[in-house]
Backbone as numpy.savetxt, mean C-alpha at the origin, in Angstrom:
# Nx Ny Nz CAx CAy CAz Cx Cy Cz
34.93 -23.95 -0.06 33.72 -23.12 0.07 32.71 -23.52 -1.01
31.50 -23.75 -0.57 30.45 -24.15 -1.51 29.91 -22.93 -2.25
29.85 -23.02 -3.56 29.36 -21.93 -4.39 27.87 -22.15 -4.66
27.10 -21.13 -4.39 25.66 -21.23 -4.58 25.34 -21.16 -6.07
24.54 -22.10 -6.53 24.10 -22.12 -7.92 22.59 -21.95 -7.96
22.09 -20.88 -8.55 20.64 -20.67 -8.57 19.94 -21.76 -9.36
18.72 -22.06 -8.94 17.91 -23.04 -9.64 17.45 -22.47 -10.98
17.11 -23.34 -11.93 16.67 -22.85 -13.25 15.53 -21.83 -13.17
14.57 -22.09 -12.28 13.46 -21.14 -12.16 13.94 -19.79 -11.67
14.88 -19.77 -10.71 15.42 -18.51 -10.18 16.18 -17.76 -11.26
16.96 -18.49 -12.09 17.67 -17.83 -13.18 16.69 -17.24 -14.19
15.62 -17.99 -14.46 14.62 -17.50 -15.40 13.94 -16.24 -14.87
13.64 -16.24 -13.56 13.02 -15.07 -12.96 13.95 -13.87 -13.04
15.23 -14.07 -12.78 16.21 -12.98 -12.87 16.28 -12.44 -14.30
16.22 -13.33 -15.29 16.30 -12.89 -16.68 15.06 -12.08 -17.06
13.91 -12.49 -16.58 12.69 -11.72 -16.85 12.78 -10.35 -16.21
13.21 -10.28 -14.94 13.31 -9.01 -14.24 14.35 -8.10 -14.91
15.46 -8.68 -15.36 16.49 -7.89 -16.04 15.95 -7.35 -17.36
15.18 -8.17 -18.06 14.59 -7.73 -19.34 13.64 -6.56 -19.13
12.83 -6.63 -18.06 11.89 -5.55 -17.76 12.65 -4.24 -17.52
13.76 -4.31 -16.77 14.56 -3.11 -16.50 15.25 -2.60 -17.75
15.85 -3.51 -18.52 16.60 -3.10 -19.71 15.69 -2.45 -20.75
14.48 -3.00 -20.88 13.56 -2.48 -21.89 12.73 -1.30 -21.37
12.87 -1.00 -20.07 12.10 0.10 -19.51 10.61 -0.12 -19.55
10.18 -1.37 -19.34 8.76 -1.68 -19.42 8.01 -1.07 -18.25
6.79 -0.65 -18.52 5.94 -0.02 -17.51 4.67 -0.84 -17.32
3.89 -0.43 -16.33 2.63 -1.12 -16.04 1.78 -1.21 -17.30
1.29 -2.40 -17.60 0.46 -2.61 -18.78 1.24 -3.10 -19.98
2.56 -2.89 -20.00 3.38 -3.38 -21.11 3.45 -4.91 -21.05
3.57 -5.52 -22.23 3.56 -6.98 -22.30 4.97 -7.53 -22.53
5.18 -8.72 -21.98 6.41 -9.45 -22.25 6.30 -10.12 -23.61
7.42 -10.51 -24.21 7.37 -11.25 -25.48 6.62 -12.56 -25.30
6.18 -13.18 -26.39 5.53 -14.49 -26.29 6.46 -15.51 -25.63
5.87 -16.52 -24.99 6.65 -17.52 -24.28 7.70 -18.18 -25.19
7.30 -18.48 -26.40 8.23 -19.15 -27.32 9.46 -18.29 -27.57
9.24 -17.00 -27.73 10.37 -16.09 -27.98 11.26 -15.98 -26.74
10.66 -15.90 -25.53 11.47 -15.80 -24.32 12.29 -17.07 -24.11
11.70 -18.23 -24.42 12.45 -19.48 -24.30 13.64 -19.48 -25.24
13.44 -18.98 -26.45 14.54 -18.93 -27.42 15.61 -17.93 -26.99
15.18 -16.75 -26.46 16.12 -15.71 -26.05 17.07 -16.18 -24.96
16.56 -16.97 -24.01 17.35 -17.31 -22.83 17.66 -18.80 -22.72
17.32 -19.56 -23.75 17.63 -20.98 -23.74 16.88 -21.74 -22.66
15.62 -21.41 -22.43 14.81 -22.03 -21.38 13.82 -23.02 -21.99
13.43 -23.99 -21.17 12.30 -24.82 -21.60 11.01 -24.18 -21.11
9.90 -24.57 -21.69 8.62 -23.93 -21.40 8.21 -24.10 -19.94
8.51 -25.25 -19.35 8.12 -25.51 -17.96 8.84 -24.57 -17.00
10.14 -24.37 -17.22 10.92 -23.49 -16.35 10.44 -22.05 -16.47
10.19 -21.61 -17.70 9.72 -20.24 -17.92 8.38 -20.02 -17.24
7.47 -20.95 -17.40 6.14 -20.78 -16.81 6.20 -20.80 -15.29
7.13 -21.57 -14.73 7.30 -21.60 -13.28 7.78 -20.24 -12.78
8.70 -19.61 -13.52 9.21 -18.29 -13.14 8.12 -17.24 -13.26
7.32 -17.32 -14.31 6.22 -16.37 -14.49 5.19 -16.53 -13.38
4.92 -17.79 -12.99 3.96 -18.05 -11.91 4.44 -17.44 -10.60
5.75 -17.52 -10.35 6.29 -16.91 -9.12 6.11 -15.38 -9.15
6.37 -14.75 -10.28 6.21 -13.30 -10.39 4.73 -12.90 -10.32
3.85 -13.77 -10.80 2.42 -13.51 -10.66 2.00 -13.58 -9.20
2.54 -14.55 -8.46 2.22 -14.69 -7.04 2.70 -13.48 -6.25
3.78 -12.84 -6.72 4.31 -11.64 -6.07 3.56 -10.39 -6.52
2.62 -10.55 -7.46 1.83 -9.41 -7.91 2.51 -8.55 -8.94
3.56 -9.04 -9.58 4.31 -8.23 -10.53 3.87 -8.45 -11.97
3.34 -9.64 -12.26 2.89 -9.97 -13.60 1.48 -10.54 -13.53
0.78 -10.46 -14.65 -0.51 -11.12 -14.77 -0.61 -11.69 -16.18
-1.17 -12.88 -16.28 -1.29 -13.56 -17.57 -2.75 -13.81 -17.90
-3.10 -13.57 -19.16 -4.44 -13.84 -19.65 -4.32 -14.65 -20.92
-5.05 -15.76 -20.97 -4.96 -16.62 -22.14 -5.38 -15.86 -23.39
-4.53 -15.89 -24.38 -4.81 -15.20 -25.62 -4.31 -13.77 -25.66
-3.93 -13.23 -24.46 -3.46 -11.84 -24.40 -2.01 -11.72 -23.95
-1.44 -12.80 -23.45 -0.04 -12.76 -23.03 0.14 -12.35 -21.59
1.37 -11.99 -21.25 1.77 -11.64 -19.89 2.16 -10.17 -19.83
1.60 -9.43 -18.88 1.90 -8.01 -18.78 2.25 -7.63 -17.35
2.85 -6.45 -17.20 3.21 -5.94 -15.88 1.97 -5.41 -15.18
1.81 -5.76 -13.92 0.65 -5.32 -13.16 1.00 -4.09 -12.33
0.00 -3.25 -12.01 0.28 -2.05 -11.22 0.61 -2.38 -9.78
1.61 -1.70 -9.23 1.97 -1.83 -7.82 2.06 -0.43 -7.23
1.41 -0.27 -6.10 1.36 1.00 -5.39 2.63 1.15 -4.55
3.41 2.19 -4.80 4.67 2.40 -4.09 4.47 3.48 -3.03
4.77 3.12 -1.80 4.58 4.06 -0.68 5.92 4.27 0.01
6.36 5.54 0.04 7.63 5.87 0.67 7.39 6.18 2.14
8.09 5.47 3.01 7.81 5.53 4.44 8.07 6.90 5.05
9.04 7.65 4.49 9.38 8.93 5.10 8.43 10.06 4.74
7.61 9.88 3.71 6.76 10.96 3.23 5.44 11.01 4.00
5.04 12.22 4.37 3.74 12.41 5.01 2.75 12.84 3.92
2.31 11.86 3.14 1.39 12.12 2.04 0.13 11.30 2.23
-0.93 11.79 1.62 -2.19 11.05 1.66 -2.20 9.98 0.57
-3.14 9.07 0.67 -3.30 8.04 -0.35 -3.53 8.68 -1.71
-4.36 9.71 -1.75 -4.67 10.37 -3.01 -3.41 10.95 -3.65
-2.56 11.57 -2.85 -1.32 12.15 -3.37 -0.38 11.07 -3.90
-0.27 9.96 -3.17 0.55 8.85 -3.63 0.02 8.29 -4.94
-1.29 8.14 -5.02 -1.90 7.54 -6.21 -1.61 8.38 -7.45
-1.88 9.68 -7.37 -1.65 10.54 -8.53 -0.17 10.58 -8.90
0.70 10.56 -7.89 2.14 10.58 -8.16 2.58 9.33 -8.91
1.89 8.20 -8.66 2.24 6.95 -9.33 1.51 6.74 -10.64
0.69 7.72 -11.04 -0.04 7.60 -12.30 -1.30 6.75 -12.21
-1.82 6.56 -10.98 -3.02 5.76 -10.80 -4.25 6.66 -10.64
-5.41 6.09 -10.91 -6.67 6.78 -10.65 -7.24 6.28 -9.32
-7.21 7.11 -8.27 -7.68 6.65 -6.97 -9.20 6.66 -6.86
-9.70 5.78 -6.04 -11.13 5.72 -5.76 -11.29 5.29 -4.30
-12.28 5.86 -3.63 -12.52 5.55 -2.22 -13.97 5.16 -2.00
-14.18 4.13 -1.19 -15.53 3.75 -0.77 -15.62 3.89 0.73
-16.59 4.64 1.20 -16.81 4.80 2.63 -17.57 3.60 3.15
-16.95 2.82 4.00 -17.58 1.62 4.54 -18.38 1.91 5.80
-17.87 2.80 6.65 -18.61 3.17 7.86 -18.06 4.48 8.41
-18.94 5.21 9.09 -18.56 6.46 9.77 -19.34 6.48 11.09
-18.63 6.35 12.20 -19.28 6.31 13.51 -18.50 7.17 14.50
-19.11 7.42 15.64 -18.44 8.09 16.74 -18.27 7.07 17.86
-17.04 6.93 18.32 -16.74 5.96 19.38 -16.10 6.69 20.56
-16.00 5.99 21.67 -15.35 6.56 22.86 -13.96 5.95 23.02
-13.05 6.75 23.54 -11.69 6.28 23.79 -11.69 5.13 24.79
-11.13 3.99 24.37 -10.85 2.94 25.34 -9.44 3.20 25.89
-8.89 2.25 26.63 -7.59 2.49 27.25 -6.50 2.71 26.20
-6.54 1.90 25.13 -5.51 2.04 24.10 -5.61 3.38 23.38
-6.82 3.74 22.95 -6.99 5.01 22.23 -6.76 6.20 23.15
-7.09 6.07 24.42 -6.85 7.14 25.38 -5.35 7.43 25.50
-4.55 6.37 25.56 -3.09 6.55 25.61 -2.58 7.12 24.30
-3.10 6.63 23.20 -2.63 7.08 21.89 -2.89 8.56 21.68
-4.11 9.01 22.03 -4.47 10.41 21.80 -4.18 11.31 23.00
-3.75 10.69 24.11 -3.50 11.43 25.36 -4.76 12.20 25.77
-5.87 11.47 25.77 -7.16 12.03 26.16 -7.84 11.13 27.18
-8.83 11.67 27.86 -9.52 10.91 28.91 -10.31 9.75 28.32
-10.48 8.73 29.14 -11.35 7.64 28.74 -12.74 8.19 28.43
-13.31 7.73 27.35 -14.64 8.19 26.97 -14.64 9.37 26.04
-13.48 10.00 25.77 -13.43 11.12 24.83 -13.91 10.65 23.45
-14.62 11.53 22.75 -15.25 11.16 21.49 -14.25 11.20 20.33
-14.32 10.14 19.51 -13.49 10.05 18.32 -14.36 9.66 17.12
-14.04 10.22 15.96 -14.62 9.69 14.74 -13.88 8.40 14.39
-14.62 7.39 13.95 -14.03 6.17 13.41 -14.48 6.06 11.96
-13.51 6.18 11.05 -13.82 6.23 9.62 -13.16 5.03 8.93
-13.97 4.15 8.38 -13.46 2.98 7.68 -13.69 3.17 6.19
-12.58 3.08 5.42 -12.68 3.31 3.98 -11.88 2.26 3.21
-12.40 1.90 2.04 -11.70 1.00 1.13 -11.07 1.85 0.05
-9.75 1.70 -0.14 -9.01 2.48 -1.12 -8.71 1.63 -2.35
-8.94 2.21 -3.52 -8.78 1.47 -4.76 -7.89 2.24 -5.73
-7.19 1.51 -6.57 -6.37 2.08 -7.64 -6.81 1.48 -8.96
-7.21 2.33 -9.89 -7.68 1.86 -11.19 -8.74 0.76 -11.03
-9.59 0.92 -10.02 -10.68 -0.01 -9.80 -10.33 -1.24 -8.99
-9.07 -1.39 -8.56 -8.65 -2.57 -7.80 -8.47 -2.23 -6.33
-9.10 -2.98 -5.41 -8.92 -2.73 -3.97 -7.47 -2.93 -3.56
-6.93 -1.97 -2.80 -5.53 -2.04 -2.39 -5.38 -1.90 -0.88
-6.10 -0.96 -0.27 -5.96 -0.67 1.15 -7.32 -0.66 1.84
-7.32 -1.15 3.08 -8.49 -1.06 3.95 -8.05 -0.23 5.15
-8.58 1.00 5.25 -8.13 1.94 6.28 -9.20 2.17 7.33
-8.77 2.25 8.58 -9.65 2.66 9.67 -8.96 3.79 10.42
-9.49 4.99 10.28 -8.88 6.18 10.87 -9.69 6.68 12.06
-8.98 7.21 13.06 -9.61 7.80 14.25 -9.17 9.25 14.34
-10.13 10.17 14.55 -9.85 11.60 14.64 -10.69 12.17 15.79
-10.09 12.96 16.69 -10.88 13.56 17.78 -12.01 14.43 17.24
-13.21 14.23 17.77 -14.37 14.98 17.30 -14.17 16.48 17.50
-13.58 16.87 18.62 -13.44 18.30 18.91 -12.51 19.02 17.93
-11.62 18.27 17.25 -10.72 18.91 16.29 -11.41 19.17 14.95
-12.45 18.42 14.64 -13.10 18.55 13.34 -14.61 18.40 13.49
-15.27 19.41 14.09 -16.72 19.33 14.30 -17.47 19.15 12.98
-18.51 18.33 13.02 -19.37 18.10 11.85 -18.60 17.55 10.65
-17.63 16.72 10.91 -16.83 16.14 9.83 -17.69 15.32 8.88
-18.76 14.74 9.40 -19.62 13.90 8.57 -20.35 14.69 7.49
-20.37 16.02 7.59 -21.03 16.84 6.59 -20.14 17.13 5.39
-18.92 16.66 5.44 -17.98 16.87 4.33 -17.84 15.60 3.50
-17.28 15.78 2.31 -17.06 14.67 1.38 -15.84 13.88 1.83
-16.06 12.64 2.26 -14.97 11.79 2.73 -14.60 10.73 1.70
-15.13 10.88 0.51 -14.88 9.89 -0.54 -13.97 10.45 -1.63
-14.28 11.64 -2.09 -13.50 12.25 -3.16 -12.45 13.18 -2.57
-11.22 13.04 -3.01 -10.16 13.90 -2.52 -9.47 13.33 -1.30
-8.63 14.17 -0.70 -7.76 13.76 0.41 -8.33 14.19 1.76
-8.35 13.27 2.72 -8.78 13.62 4.08 -7.81 14.60 4.70
-6.51 14.42 4.46 -5.51 15.35 4.98 -5.78 16.77 4.47
-6.08 16.88 3.17 -6.36 18.21 2.60 -7.61 18.81 3.22
-8.62 17.98 3.45 -9.85 18.45 4.09 -9.57 18.99 5.48
-8.74 18.29 6.26 -8.42 18.73 7.61 -7.62 20.04 7.59
-6.75 20.18 6.61 -5.96 21.42 6.50 -6.84 22.61 6.11
-7.60 22.41 5.05 -8.32 23.54 4.46 -9.59 23.91 5.22
-10.29 22.95 5.79 -11.56 23.25 6.44 -11.46 23.41 7.95
-10.40 22.86 8.54 -10.28 22.94 9.99 -8.95 23.55 10.43
-8.17 24.03 9.46 -6.90 24.71 9.76 -5.98 23.85 10.63
-6.01 22.53 10.41 -5.15 21.61 11.16 -3.87 21.40 10.37
-2.75 21.67 10.98 -1.46 21.53 10.31 -0.87 20.16 10.64
-0.77 19.32 9.63 -0.21 17.99 9.80 1.29 18.09 9.59
2.03 17.99 10.68 3.45 18.34 10.64 4.39 17.14 10.64
4.09 16.13 11.42 4.98 14.98 11.51 4.19 13.77 12.02
4.82 12.63 12.03 4.12 11.44 12.50 5.05 10.26 12.61
4.47 9.12 12.86 5.25 7.88 12.93 4.42 6.76 12.32
5.12 5.74 11.85 4.44 4.65 11.18 5.18 3.35 11.47
4.43 2.32 11.80 5.01 1.00 12.03 4.35 0.01 11.09
5.19 -0.84 10.50 4.70 -1.77 9.49 5.12 -3.19 9.83
4.21 -4.12 9.65 4.51 -5.54 9.82 3.71 -6.31 8.79
3.90 -7.61 8.78 3.17 -8.48 7.84 2.30 -9.43 8.64
1.07 -9.58 8.20 0.15 -10.49 8.87 -0.67 -11.21 7.81
-1.70 -11.95 8.23 -2.56 -12.68 7.31 -3.96 -12.08 7.33
-4.56 -11.98 6.17 -5.87 -11.35 6.04 -6.96 -12.19 6.70
-7.81 -11.51 7.47 -8.99 -12.17 8.03 -10.02 -12.35 6.92
-11.08 -13.08 7.21 -12.13 -13.29 6.21 -12.78 -11.96 5.80
-13.03 -11.10 6.78 -13.65 -9.80 6.46 -12.72 -8.93 5.63
-11.45 -8.86 6.03 -10.47 -8.06 5.28 -10.32 -8.60 3.86
-10.23 -9.91 3.74 -10.07 -10.53 2.43 -11.27 -10.24 1.52
-12.47 -10.25 2.09 -13.68 -9.98 1.31 -13.64 -8.56 0.73
-13.20 -7.60 1.52 -13.12 -6.22 1.05 -12.02 -6.05 0.01
-10.89 -6.71 0.21 -9.73 -6.52 -0.66 -9.72 -7.44 -1.88
-10.64 -8.37 -1.94 -10.70 -9.24 -3.09 -9.59 -10.26 -3.14
-9.19 -10.77 -1.98 -8.13 -11.76 -1.91 -8.62 -12.96 -1.10
-7.80 -13.99 -1.04 -8.15 -15.20 -0.29 -7.85 -15.01 1.19
-8.76 -15.40 2.09 -8.45 -15.33 3.53 -7.15 -16.06 3.84
-6.33 -15.45 4.68 -5.03 -16.02 5.00 -3.92 -15.54 4.09
-4.24 -14.72 3.09 -3.20 -14.17 2.22 -2.34 -13.19 3.01
-1.03 -13.09 2.68 -0.19 -12.12 3.38 -0.60 -10.69 3.05
-0.64 -9.84 4.06 -0.98 -8.43 3.89 -0.07 -7.59 4.78
0.11 -6.34 4.40 0.83 -5.39 5.25 -0.13 -4.89 6.33
0.37 -4.78 7.55 -0.38 -4.19 8.67 0.37 -2.93 9.05
-0.25 -1.77 8.78 0.41 -0.48 8.96 -0.35 0.33 10.01
0.36 0.75 11.03 -0.22 1.60 12.08 0.50 2.93 12.03
-0.26 4.01 11.83 0.35 5.33 11.68 -0.32 6.36 12.58
0.43 7.39 12.89 -0.06 8.49 13.72 0.45 9.79 13.11
-0.43 10.77 13.00 -0.07 12.06 12.42 -0.33 13.16 13.45
0.69 14.00 13.70 0.62 15.02 14.74 0.72 16.43 14.16
0.25 17.39 14.94 0.43 18.81 14.63 1.81 19.24 15.13
2.25 20.47 14.81 3.57 20.92 15.28 3.72 20.89 16.79
2.63 21.09 17.54 2.73 21.10 19.01 2.57 19.71 19.62
2.47 18.68 18.77 2.40 17.32 19.27 0.99 16.79 19.47
-0.02 17.57 19.13 -1.40 17.07 19.22 -1.63 15.97 18.19
-2.16 14.85 18.63 -2.43 13.75 17.71 -3.70 14.07 16.93
-3.56 14.22 15.62 -4.69 14.56 14.77 -5.38 13.31 14.24
-4.58 12.35 13.81 -5.16 11.13 13.24 -4.35 9.91 13.67
-5.06 8.84 13.98 -4.46 7.53 14.23 -5.13 6.58 13.26
-4.33 5.83 12.50 -4.89 5.02 11.42 -4.32 3.61 11.43
-5.21 2.64 11.22 -4.81 1.24 11.05 -5.14 0.83 9.62
-4.14 0.33 8.91 -4.31 0.02 7.49 -3.91 -1.42 7.20
-4.74 -2.08 6.41 -4.41 -3.40 5.88 -4.19 -3.22 4.38
-2.99 -3.59 3.90 -2.65 -3.37 2.50 -2.30 -4.67 1.79
-2.76 -4.82 0.57 -2.45 -6.01 -0.21 -0.96 -6.08 -0.52
-0.32 -7.15 -0.08 1.12 -7.30 -0.30 1.44 -7.55 -1.77
0.45 -8.02 -2.54 0.70 -8.30 -3.96 0.45 -7.08 -4.83
0.00 -5.97 -4.23 -0.30 -4.80 -5.03 0.38 -3.53 -4.52
1.20 -3.65 -3.49 1.90 -2.47 -3.00 3.27 -2.85 -2.51
4.16 -1.87 -2.52 5.51 -2.07 -2.01 5.88 -0.86 -1.16
6.67 -1.11 -0.12 7.10 -0.06 0.78 8.55 0.28 0.48
8.84 1.57 0.41 10.20 2.01 0.09 10.72 2.92 1.18
12.03 2.96 1.34 12.67 3.82 2.32 13.78 4.60 1.64
13.90 5.87 1.95 14.92 6.73 1.36 16.13 6.76 2.28
17.29 6.49 1.75 18.53 6.54 2.52 19.23 7.88 2.28
19.66 8.51 3.35 20.37 9.78 3.25 21.69 9.68 4.01
22.71 10.31 3.44 24.01 10.32 4.10 24.05 11.47 5.08
24.24 11.15 6.37 24.19 12.20 7.39 25.19 11.86 8.49
26.04 12.83 8.83 27.04 12.67 9.90 27.93 11.44 9.70
28.26 11.24 8.42 29.20 10.16 8.13 28.63 8.78 8.18
27.28 8.64 8.14 26.69 7.32 8.19 25.37 7.33 7.43
24.96 6.16 6.98 23.68 6.03 6.28 22.57 5.95 7.30
21.48 6.71 7.04 20.32 6.66 7.92 19.09 6.50 7.06
18.21 5.62 7.48 16.98 5.39 6.71 15.85 6.18 7.34
């Protein structure tokens, strides 16, 4: 049986990740100088820098000449939770910011008609927003909401605070459950321009639907998320003698 032997760069990356965990480093904390890390783990400078470059490409580290290497912020989103971006941001210790890119009223096409279970031509709000954490673009969201559920929505603040909270408090809409599908795709030129990344960069493509207790579809949302600045998590629970995610 052939025994797998990790490459020097992979071992170096594992040692860096283990050091971060052992030392309890947080976002903004810096790693030791390169010379010290090479001495600690018996690495040459080329191998260490290759490992750091891989972690930078994954969005976990950032290096600045003269300032060293530090941990970069990553937005953690738990798939089972029905929370707004604002709630996730504050929970992770980030300062959220939203830019309203467009607000229009559109008519249901065949896809949206099936999604909302409404007639062709039914009116929907289309809200496109750029979501930022500590000033860095992270998500590009396009949400659809039936006009009849939230009359005069454009007269409310769609930039500061949570849209979910606005729907609950101002329109008495109870967001009870939903579904979400996630895949990976490549950023278009327009998406990349908004998110501050290179066209063709890998991004998360998230399609979600939020319903009321009686099954009325309140919101349908398409989200493009930076893969280098966010991670998706799933909670495992033991139920009926088996693990379920």
